[in-house]
Amino acid sequence: MKFSAAVATLFLASATAFAPSAFTAKPTTALQGFSSKVFETQEVSFADTKETIVKGGRDLFPLLPKAFEGIERIGVIGWGSQAPAQAQNLKDSLAECGADIKVTIGLREGSSSWEQAKEVGFSEDEETLGEMFDVISKSDLVVLLISDAAQAKLYKEIFEAMKPGATLGLSHGFLLGHLDSIGEKFPEDMDVIAVCPKGMGPSVRRLYEQGKEVNGAGINSSFGVHQDVSGKATDLALGWGIALGSPFMFETTLRSEYKSDIYGERGILLGAVHGIVESLYRRYQRQGMSPEQAFLESSESITGNIVKIISTQGIKAVYDSLNDEDKVTFQTAYSASYKPAKEILQEIYDEVSSGNEIRTVIMHGARLDRYPVGKIDGTDTWKVGEKVRAERDEENIPLNPFTAGVYVATMMAQIDVLLEEGHPYSEVVNESVIEAVDSLCPYMHYRGVAFMVDNCSFTAKTGSRKWAPRFDYILDQLAYTAVDNGAAINEELIADFEKHTVHQAVEECCKLRPAVDISLFAETSTKEIVIQ
């Protein structure tokens, strides 16, 4: 089976263009555009605003030696979700363009991942696999992809091990968030860049491999230059992203990225969808459905139908596809769910931006020896889900209008919180729409929401387990009771939804889909699906 991977998320408008009556947005993250000495940049306009992007593709691989000028060794540190994909993609791309750059994996001594790295072609004999601090000390570009908790614990030793003039590369802003929370900074004498694929590691690798036959297939990435001492940081970051196979690269800041990313995975990407499914599964059974039908109308409706429409046609297309009676049901669910969901989402954003959520992850990590993280896939919801997936008729998955109203209301609430906090549209839509419908939900559809939570990164897992029950509770206690008590449709809220500028941005994204869809039929290993 195949699922869409519409990852053309770059062509999105700045948040300054969005000014609905419901709120006044803060100034957007200051992005002045960027220039490149190596790659051609493009300006894309939406709603009278502009963003600068770089369009990637295998045809640009001959430019990689110039982008990586001065880099003789890239050390990819870790072997979780992103590291296997990024290391292999970098290795393949640099070899294809003839660049004499060695990609080396750095792992802890005795790491259980050592053999896995060897299985895909990295080895001690060729000096492409070694102890992490030794690899760090020899690398010109250190791509730090160990867990967030490990970064927070080891950052001083990592900085000390890096050789003078080396660049620190990150694929997530968590470390900056941690440094912000404790009043520290990166060493001022190094370049610090970020390339953040808008999908989990298996997607990054799978679409790269599929794209070997079709130019421009892959997972888009945001990039940020936090410190540029050498004057070459932008081109190095762009080269890194293109070597990963990103069809498009768009600009962000490391601080904006960690706020939106950590927030997003606690919201509609993982935590919120988990809570929505659990609450609706119970609700539909109370209304007389069988467990199997309740799962179909909740989880399957989201991951197998609603998100496919959003991926190919946009958010509003879900609403527009309904008949008049079902539109009323959607409006009822949307009206009741938007504000309770937004209350939780604003709390999440405040906890992330204040550093509290980052401290929670670090403290949780310190307790793991005493309190290992268990699995959540043993409940009735997910056991029934296994049965439903085994008997699934893909062509007859329902689009439940009440489920759609709850899910879309939560997605829109997440979008509005980010816009109110000043994030640019490119980032907002990535973290609230594209990554949900084109990276995570296809895997949820294939293996289940609980499987996704159980096998995601520690930071995402911590957040999902913490916040999913809050969404479950507030929807059950406030939204569904309001519906059952006959609450009127909020006409102003529905009107704001219908005219929301985000629809224009998402619809334009849908026109810019890559040439291939992600294929998941070969996914068999739990470890392959771990997300970061």
Coordinates of C-alpha atoms in Angstrom, one line a residue:
M1 CA 0.0 0.0 0.0
K2 CA 1.1 3.6 -0.5
F3 CA 0.5 6.8 1.4
S4 CA 1.0 10.3 0.2
A5 CA 4.1 12.2 1.2
A6 CA 3.3 15.8 0.2
V7 CA 6.3 17.4 1.6
A8 CA 6.4 20.5 -0.4
T9 CA 6.0 22.6 2.6
L10 CA 8.2 25.5 1.7
F11 CA 5.8 27.5 -0.4
L12 CA 4.0 29.0 2.5
A13 CA 3.2 32.5 3.5
S14 CA 4.6 34.5 6.4
A15 CA 2.4 34.8 9.5
T16 CA 2.4 38.6 9.0
A17 CA -0.2 38.0 6.3
F18 CA -2.6 36.4 8.7
A19 CA -4.9 38.8 10.7
P20 CA -8.3 37.2 11.3
S21 CA -10.6 39.0 13.7
A22 CA -10.2 36.2 16.3
F23 CA -6.8 37.4 17.4
T24 CA -3.9 39.7 16.8
A25 CA -0.8 37.9 15.8
K26 CA 2.6 38.7 17.3
P27 CA 5.3 39.8 15.0
T28 CA 6.5 36.8 13.0
T29 CA 10.0 35.3 13.6
A30 CA 12.4 37.7 11.9
L31 CA 13.5 36.0 8.7
Q32 CA 15.0 38.4 6.2
G33 CA 15.6 35.9 3.5
F34 CA 19.0 34.4 2.7
S35 CA 21.4 34.2 -0.2
S36 CA 23.7 31.4 -1.4
K37 CA 26.9 31.4 -3.3
V38 CA 26.3 27.8 -4.4
F39 CA 22.6 27.2 -5.0
E40 CA 20.0 29.2 -6.8
T41 CA 17.4 30.7 -4.5
Q42 CA 13.8 31.5 -5.2
E43 CA 11.3 33.9 -3.8
V44 CA 7.8 32.6 -3.4
S45 CA 4.9 34.9 -2.6
F46 CA 1.7 34.2 -0.7
A47 CA -0.8 36.7 0.5
D48 CA 1.5 39.6 -0.4
T49 CA 4.4 38.1 1.6
K50 CA 7.6 36.4 0.5
E51 CA 9.8 33.6 1.6
T52 CA 13.2 32.6 0.1
I53 CA 13.6 28.9 -0.6
V54 CA 16.0 26.5 -2.4
K55 CA 14.6 23.8 -4.6
G56 CA 16.6 20.6 -4.2
G57 CA 17.0 17.5 -6.4
R58 CA 19.5 15.0 -7.5
D59 CA 20.4 17.4 -10.4
L60 CA 22.1 19.6 -7.8
F61 CA 24.4 16.9 -6.4
P62 CA 27.3 18.1 -8.6
L63 CA 27.3 21.3 -6.5
L64 CA 27.7 19.5 -3.3
P65 CA 31.6 19.5 -3.3
K66 CA 31.5 23.3 -3.4
A67 CA 28.9 23.5 -0.6
F68 CA 31.0 21.2 1.5
E69 CA 34.2 22.9 0.7
G70 CA 36.7 22.5 3.6
I71 CA 34.8 19.5 5.0
E72 CA 36.8 16.2 4.9
R73 CA 34.9 14.2 7.4
I74 CA 31.3 14.3 8.6
G75 CA 30.7 12.7 12.0
V76 CA 27.1 11.5 12.4
I77 CA 26.7 10.9 16.1
G78 CA 24.1 8.5 17.3
W79 CA 21.9 5.8 15.8
G80 CA 18.3 6.5 16.7
S81 CA 15.7 7.6 14.1
Q82 CA 17.4 10.3 12.0
A83 CA 21.0 9.1 12.2
P84 CA 20.7 5.9 10.1
A85 CA 18.8 7.8 7.4
Q86 CA 20.9 10.9 7.3
A87 CA 24.2 9.0 7.4
Q88 CA 23.3 6.7 4.6
N89 CA 21.8 9.5 2.5
L90 CA 24.9 11.7 3.0
K91 CA 27.2 8.9 2.2
D92 CA 25.3 8.0 -1.0
S93 CA 24.9 11.6 -2.2
L94 CA 28.6 12.5 -1.7
A95 CA 29.7 9.3 -3.4
E96 CA 27.5 10.0 -6.3
C97 CA 28.9 13.5 -6.9
G98 CA 32.5 12.3 -6.4
A99 CA 33.2 14.3 -3.2
D100 CA 36.1 12.9 -1.2
I101 CA 34.3 13.3 2.1
K102 CA 34.1 10.5 4.7
V103 CA 30.9 10.0 6.6
T104 CA 31.6 8.3 9.9
I105 CA 29.2 7.0 12.6
G106 CA 30.1 7.8 16.2
L107 CA 28.6 5.6 18.9
R108 CA 29.1 4.8 22.6
E109 CA 31.5 2.0 23.3
G110 CA 29.4 -1.2 23.6
S111 CA 26.4 0.4 21.9
S112 CA 23.8 -2.1 20.8
S113 CA 23.6 -0.2 17.6
W114 CA 27.1 -1.0 16.5
E115 CA 26.2 -4.1 14.6
Q116 CA 23.2 -2.3 13.0
A117 CA 25.6 0.4 11.6
K118 CA 27.9 -2.3 10.3
E119 CA 25.0 -4.0 8.6
V120 CA 24.4 -1.0 6.3
G121 CA 28.0 -0.5 5.4
F122 CA 29.9 1.4 8.1
S123 CA 32.9 -0.2 9.6
E124 CA 35.9 0.2 11.8
D125 CA 38.3 -1.0 9.1
E126 CA 37.3 1.8 6.8
E127 CA 37.3 4.3 9.7
T128 CA 33.6 5.0 9.1
L129 CA 32.5 3.7 12.5
G130 CA 34.0 4.5 15.8
E131 CA 33.7 5.7 19.4
M132 CA 31.6 8.9 19.5
F133 CA 34.1 11.3 21.1
D134 CA 36.9 10.1 18.9
V135 CA 34.7 10.6 15.8
I136 CA 33.7 14.1 17.1
S137 CA 37.3 15.1 17.6
K138 CA 38.2 14.1 14.0
S139 CA 35.1 15.6 12.2
D140 CA 34.8 18.9 10.4
L141 CA 31.0 18.7 10.6
V142 CA 29.5 17.1 13.7
V143 CA 25.9 16.1 13.0
L144 CA 24.7 15.5 16.5
L145 CA 21.8 13.1 16.4
I146 CA 21.9 11.4 19.9
S147 CA 18.8 11.7 22.0
D148 CA 17.7 15.1 23.4
A149 CA 18.3 13.9 26.9
A150 CA 21.8 12.7 26.0
Q151 CA 22.6 16.0 24.4
A152 CA 21.6 17.9 27.5
K153 CA 23.8 15.6 29.6
L154 CA 26.8 15.5 27.4
Y155 CA 26.9 18.9 25.6
K156 CA 30.0 20.2 27.5
E157 CA 32.0 17.1 26.7
I158 CA 30.9 17.3 23.1
F159 CA 31.9 21.0 22.7
E160 CA 35.3 20.3 24.3
A161 CA 35.9 17.4 22.0
M162 CA 35.2 19.3 18.8
K163 CA 38.3 20.5 16.9
P164 CA 38.8 24.2 16.2
G165 CA 36.9 25.4 13.2
A166 CA 34.5 22.5 13.2
T167 CA 30.8 23.0 12.6
L168 CA 28.1 21.7 14.9
G169 CA 25.0 20.4 13.0
L170 CA 21.7 19.7 14.7
S171 CA 18.4 18.4 13.4
H172 CA 16.3 19.7 16.3
G173 CA 16.6 22.8 18.5
F174 CA 16.2 21.0 21.8
L175 CA 19.8 21.6 22.8
L176 CA 19.4 25.3 22.3
G177 CA 16.2 25.2 24.3
H178 CA 18.1 23.5 27.1
L179 CA 20.9 26.0 27.0
D180 CA 18.3 28.8 27.0
S181 CA 16.7 27.3 30.1
I182 CA 19.9 27.2 32.1
G183 CA 21.3 30.5 30.8
E184 CA 24.1 29.1 28.7
K185 CA 25.2 29.4 25.0
F186 CA 27.0 27.6 22.3
P187 CA 30.8 28.3 22.2
E188 CA 31.1 31.5 20.2
D189 CA 34.0 30.3 18.0
M190 CA 32.0 27.6 16.1
D191 CA 29.4 27.6 13.4
V192 CA 26.1 26.2 14.5
I193 CA 23.6 25.1 11.9
A194 CA 20.5 23.0 11.7
V195 CA 18.8 20.9 9.0
C196 CA 15.5 19.6 10.2
P197 CA 13.7 17.0 8.0
K198 CA 10.0 17.4 8.2
G199 CA 9.5 13.7 8.7
M200 CA 10.8 10.8 10.7
G201 CA 14.1 9.0 9.8
P202 CA 12.5 6.0 8.0
S203 CA 10.7 8.4 5.7
V204 CA 13.8 10.4 5.0
R205 CA 15.6 7.2 3.9
R206 CA 12.7 5.5 2.2
L207 CA 11.8 8.5 0.0
Y208 CA 15.5 9.1 -0.8
E209 CA 15.8 5.6 -2.1
Q210 CA 12.5 5.8 -4.0
G211 CA 13.7 9.1 -5.4
K212 CA 16.8 7.6 -7.0
E213 CA 14.6 6.9 -10.0
V214 CA 12.7 10.2 -9.9
N215 CA 14.4 13.6 -9.3
G216 CA 13.1 15.6 -6.4
A217 CA 11.6 12.8 -4.3
G218 CA 12.3 13.1 -0.6
I219 CA 11.4 14.8 2.7
N220 CA 11.6 18.6 2.8
S221 CA 13.7 20.2 5.5
S222 CA 13.8 23.5 7.3
F223 CA 17.3 24.9 7.9
G224 CA 18.7 27.5 10.3
V225 CA 22.0 29.2 10.8
H226 CA 22.4 30.0 14.5
Q227 CA 26.0 31.1 14.4
D228 CA 28.1 31.8 11.3
V229 CA 31.7 32.5 12.2
S230 CA 33.1 31.2 8.9
G231 CA 30.8 33.0 6.6
K232 CA 30.0 29.6 4.9
A233 CA 27.3 28.3 7.2
T234 CA 24.3 28.9 5.0
D235 CA 25.7 27.0 2.0
L236 CA 26.9 24.1 4.2
A237 CA 23.4 23.8 5.7
L238 CA 21.8 23.9 2.3
G239 CA 24.2 21.3 0.9
W240 CA 23.5 19.1 3.9
G241 CA 19.8 19.3 3.2
I242 CA 20.1 18.7 -0.5
A243 CA 22.4 15.7 0.2
L244 CA 19.6 14.3 2.4
G245 CA 17.4 14.4 -0.6
S246 CA 15.2 17.3 0.5
P247 CA 13.2 18.6 -2.5
F248 CA 12.8 22.0 -0.9
M249 CA 14.7 23.9 1.9
F250 CA 13.1 26.7 3.8
E251 CA 14.5 29.0 6.5
T252 CA 13.8 29.0 10.2
T253 CA 15.7 29.8 13.4
L254 CA 16.8 27.2 15.8
R255 CA 14.8 28.8 18.6
S256 CA 11.6 29.0 16.6
E257 CA 12.2 25.4 15.5
Y258 CA 12.4 23.9 18.9
K259 CA 9.4 25.7 20.2
S260 CA 7.2 24.7 17.3
D261 CA 8.6 21.1 17.0
I262 CA 8.3 20.1 20.7
Y263 CA 4.9 21.8 20.8
G264 CA 3.7 20.1 17.7
E265 CA 4.4 16.6 18.7
R266 CA 2.6 17.1 22.0
G267 CA -0.3 18.5 19.9
I268 CA -1.8 17.2 16.7
L269 CA 1.2 15.2 15.6
L270 CA 1.0 12.7 18.4
G271 CA -0.5 13.7 21.8
A272 CA -3.7 15.2 20.6
V273 CA -4.5 12.6 18.0
H274 CA -3.9 9.9 20.6
G275 CA -6.3 11.6 23.0
I276 CA -8.9 12.3 20.3
V277 CA -9.0 8.6 19.3
E278 CA -9.3 7.4 22.8
S279 CA -12.1 9.7 23.7
L280 CA -14.1 9.1 20.5
Y281 CA -13.6 5.4 20.7
R282 CA -15.4 5.3 24.1
R283 CA -18.0 7.9 23.0
Y284 CA -19.1 5.9 20.0
Q285 CA -19.4 2.8 22.0
R286 CA -21.6 4.6 24.5
Q287 CA -23.8 5.6 21.6
G288 CA -24.2 1.9 20.7
M289 CA -21.5 1.1 18.2
S290 CA -19.5 -2.2 18.4
P291 CA -15.8 -1.8 19.4
E292 CA -14.8 -2.5 15.8
Q293 CA -17.1 0.1 14.4
A294 CA -16.1 2.6 17.0
F295 CA -12.5 2.2 16.0
L296 CA -13.4 2.6 12.3
E297 CA -15.3 5.8 13.0
S298 CA -12.5 7.3 15.2
S299 CA -8.9 6.2 14.4
E300 CA -9.5 4.7 11.0
S301 CA -11.5 7.7 9.9
I302 CA -8.6 10.0 10.8
T303 CA -5.6 8.1 9.6
G304 CA -7.3 6.5 6.6
N305 CA -9.5 9.1 5.1
I306 CA -9.4 12.6 6.7
V307 CA -5.7 13.1 6.5
K308 CA -5.6 11.8 2.9
I309 CA -8.0 14.6 1.9
I310 CA -5.9 17.2 3.8
S311 CA -2.7 15.9 2.1
T312 CA -4.0 16.2 -1.4
Q313 CA -6.6 18.9 -1.2
G314 CA -6.2 20.9 2.0
I315 CA -7.9 21.2 5.4
K316 CA -11.1 22.9 4.2
A317 CA -11.6 20.2 1.6
V318 CA -12.6 17.8 4.4
Y319 CA -15.5 20.1 5.3
D320 CA -16.3 20.9 1.7
S321 CA -16.6 17.1 0.9
L322 CA -19.5 16.6 3.3
N323 CA -23.2 16.8 2.5
D324 CA -25.4 19.4 4.2
E325 CA -26.4 17.2 7.0
D326 CA -22.9 16.0 7.7
K327 CA -21.6 19.6 7.6
V328 CA -24.0 20.4 10.5
T329 CA -22.5 17.5 12.4
F330 CA -18.9 18.8 11.6
Q331 CA -19.9 22.3 12.7
T332 CA -21.3 21.0 15.9
A333 CA -18.2 19.1 16.8
Y334 CA -15.8 21.9 15.6
S335 CA -17.7 24.5 17.7
A336 CA -17.5 22.4 20.8
S337 CA -13.9 21.2 20.4
Y338 CA -12.0 24.2 19.2
K339 CA -11.8 26.2 22.4
P340 CA -11.1 23.3 24.8
A341 CA -8.4 22.1 22.5
K342 CA -6.9 25.5 22.2
E343 CA -6.8 25.9 26.0
I344 CA -4.6 22.8 26.2
L345 CA -2.5 23.8 23.2
Q346 CA -1.8 27.3 24.6
E347 CA -0.7 25.7 27.9
I348 CA 1.6 23.3 26.0
Y349 CA 3.2 26.2 24.0
D350 CA 3.7 28.2 27.2
E351 CA 5.3 25.2 28.9
V352 CA 7.7 24.6 25.9
S353 CA 8.6 28.3 25.5
S354 CA 9.3 28.7 29.2
G355 CA 11.6 25.7 29.3
N356 CA 9.4 23.7 31.6
E357 CA 8.7 21.0 29.0
I358 CA 12.4 20.6 28.3
R359 CA 13.1 20.2 32.0
T360 CA 10.4 17.6 32.2
V361 CA 12.0 15.5 29.5
I362 CA 15.4 15.8 31.2
M363 CA 14.0 14.9 34.6
H364 CA 12.1 12.0 33.2
G365 CA 15.2 10.7 31.5
A366 CA 17.0 10.8 34.9
R367 CA 14.3 8.5 36.3
L368 CA 14.5 5.8 33.6
D369 CA 16.7 3.4 35.6
R370 CA 14.1 3.3 38.3
Y371 CA 11.0 3.7 36.2
P372 CA 11.4 2.3 32.7
V373 CA 8.9 3.5 30.1
G374 CA 6.2 0.8 29.5
K375 CA 4.1 0.3 26.4
I376 CA 0.6 1.6 26.0
D377 CA -0.6 -0.7 23.2
G378 CA -2.3 -3.3 25.5
T379 CA -5.6 -1.5 26.1
D380 CA -8.8 -2.4 24.4
T381 CA -8.6 0.5 21.9
W382 CA -5.4 -0.7 20.4
K383 CA -6.1 -4.5 20.6
V384 CA -9.4 -3.9 18.7
G385 CA -7.3 -1.7 16.3
E386 CA -5.1 -4.7 15.4
K387 CA -8.1 -6.7 14.5
V388 CA -9.6 -3.8 12.4
R389 CA -6.4 -3.3 10.5
A390 CA -6.1 -7.0 9.8
E391 CA -9.5 -7.0 8.2
R392 CA -9.3 -3.5 6.7
D393 CA -11.1 -2.6 3.5
E394 CA -9.2 0.5 2.4
E395 CA -11.9 1.6 0.0
N396 CA -14.6 1.6 2.6
I397 CA -13.1 3.5 5.5
P398 CA -15.7 6.0 6.7
L399 CA -15.3 9.7 6.9
N400 CA -17.1 10.4 10.2
P401 CA -18.1 14.1 10.2
F402 CA -18.1 14.3 14.0
T403 CA -14.6 12.8 14.1
A404 CA -13.5 15.2 11.3
G405 CA -14.9 18.2 13.3
V406 CA -12.9 17.3 16.4
Y407 CA -9.7 16.5 14.6
V408 CA -9.8 19.6 12.3
A409 CA -10.8 21.9 15.2
T410 CA -7.7 20.7 17.1
M411 CA -5.5 21.1 14.1
M412 CA -6.8 24.7 13.5
A413 CA -6.4 25.5 17.2
Q414 CA -2.8 24.4 17.0
I415 CA -2.2 26.5 13.9
D416 CA -3.8 29.6 15.6
V417 CA -1.6 29.3 18.7
L418 CA 1.5 29.2 16.6
L419 CA 0.4 32.2 14.5
E420 CA -0.5 34.2 17.6
E421 CA 3.0 33.4 18.9
G422 CA 4.5 34.9 15.7
H423 CA 5.7 31.8 13.9
P424 CA 6.0 32.0 10.1
Y425 CA 3.5 30.1 8.0
S426 CA 6.2 27.7 6.6
E427 CA 6.8 26.5 10.1
V428 CA 3.2 26.5 11.2
V429 CA 2.0 24.4 8.4
N430 CA 4.9 22.0 8.6
E431 CA 4.4 21.3 12.3
S432 CA 0.6 21.3 12.3
V433 CA -0.4 19.8 9.0
I434 CA 2.2 18.4 6.7
E435 CA 4.2 16.3 9.2
A436 CA 0.9 15.0 10.6
V437 CA -0.8 14.0 7.4
D438 CA 2.2 13.0 5.3
S439 CA 4.7 11.5 7.7
L440 CA 3.2 10.3 11.0
C441 CA -0.4 9.4 10.2
P442 CA 0.6 7.0 7.3
Y443 CA 2.7 5.1 9.9
M444 CA -0.2 5.3 12.4
H445 CA -2.5 3.9 9.8
Y446 CA -0.1 1.1 9.0
R447 CA 0.8 0.1 12.6
G448 CA -1.5 2.0 14.9
V449 CA -1.4 5.2 17.0
A450 CA -0.2 3.4 20.1
F451 CA 2.6 1.8 18.2
M452 CA 3.7 5.2 17.0
V453 CA 3.7 6.6 20.6
D454 CA 5.5 3.5 21.9
N455 CA 8.3 3.7 19.3
C456 CA 8.9 7.5 18.9
S457 CA 11.8 9.4 20.3
F458 CA 12.0 9.9 24.1
T459 CA 11.2 13.6 23.9
A460 CA 8.1 12.9 21.7
K461 CA 7.1 9.9 23.8
T462 CA 7.3 11.8 27.0
G463 CA 5.2 14.7 25.7
S464 CA 2.6 12.4 24.1
R465 CA 2.1 10.4 27.2
K466 CA 1.9 13.5 29.3
W467 CA -0.5 15.5 27.2
A468 CA -2.7 12.9 25.4
P469 CA -4.7 12.3 28.6
R470 CA -5.3 16.0 28.9
F471 CA -6.8 16.1 25.4
D472 CA -8.9 13.0 26.2
Y473 CA -10.2 14.5 29.4
I474 CA -11.0 18.0 28.2
L475 CA -12.7 16.8 25.1
D476 CA -14.8 14.3 27.0
Q477 CA -15.6 16.7 29.8
L478 CA -16.2 19.9 27.9
A479 CA -16.6 19.4 24.2
Y480 CA -18.7 16.3 24.1
T481 CA -20.9 17.2 27.0
A482 CA -21.6 20.6 25.3
V483 CA -22.8 18.7 22.2
D484 CA -24.9 16.4 24.3
N485 CA -26.4 19.3 26.1
G486 CA -27.5 20.9 22.9
A487 CA -24.9 23.7 22.6
A488 CA -25.5 25.9 19.6
I489 CA -23.1 26.0 16.6
N490 CA -20.7 28.9 17.0
E491 CA -21.3 30.7 13.7
E492 CA -18.5 33.2 14.2
L493 CA -16.0 30.3 14.8
I494 CA -17.2 28.5 11.7
A495 CA -16.9 31.6 9.7
D496 CA -13.3 32.1 10.9
F497 CA -12.5 28.6 9.9
E498 CA -14.0 28.9 6.4
K499 CA -12.1 32.1 5.6
H500 CA -8.8 31.2 7.4
T501 CA -5.8 32.2 5.3
V502 CA -4.1 28.9 6.2
H503 CA -6.3 27.1 3.6
Q504 CA -4.7 29.0 0.8
A505 CA -1.2 28.0 2.0
V506 CA -2.1 24.4 2.4
E507 CA -3.9 24.2 -0.9
E508 CA -0.8 25.6 -2.7
C509 CA 1.3 23.0 -0.9
C510 CA -1.0 20.3 -2.3
K511 CA -0.2 21.5 -5.8
L512 CA 3.5 20.9 -5.2
R513 CA 3.6 17.3 -4.3
P514 CA 6.7 15.2 -5.0
A515 CA 6.7 12.8 -7.9
V516 CA 6.3 9.7 -5.8
D517 CA 4.3 8.7 -2.7
I518 CA 5.9 7.0 0.3
S519 CA 5.5 3.2 0.2
L520 CA 5.2 1.5 3.6
F521 CA 4.5 -2.0 2.5
A522 CA 7.9 -3.3 3.4
E523 CA 7.9 -2.0 6.9
T524 CA 8.4 -4.9 9.2
S525 CA 10.8 -3.9 11.9
T526 CA 9.8 -2.0 15.0
K527 CA 13.1 -0.3 15.1
E528 CA 12.7 1.0 11.5
I529 CA 9.7 3.1 12.6
V530 CA 11.2 4.8 15.6
I531 CA 10.7 8.6 15.1
Q532 CA 12.7 11.5 16.4

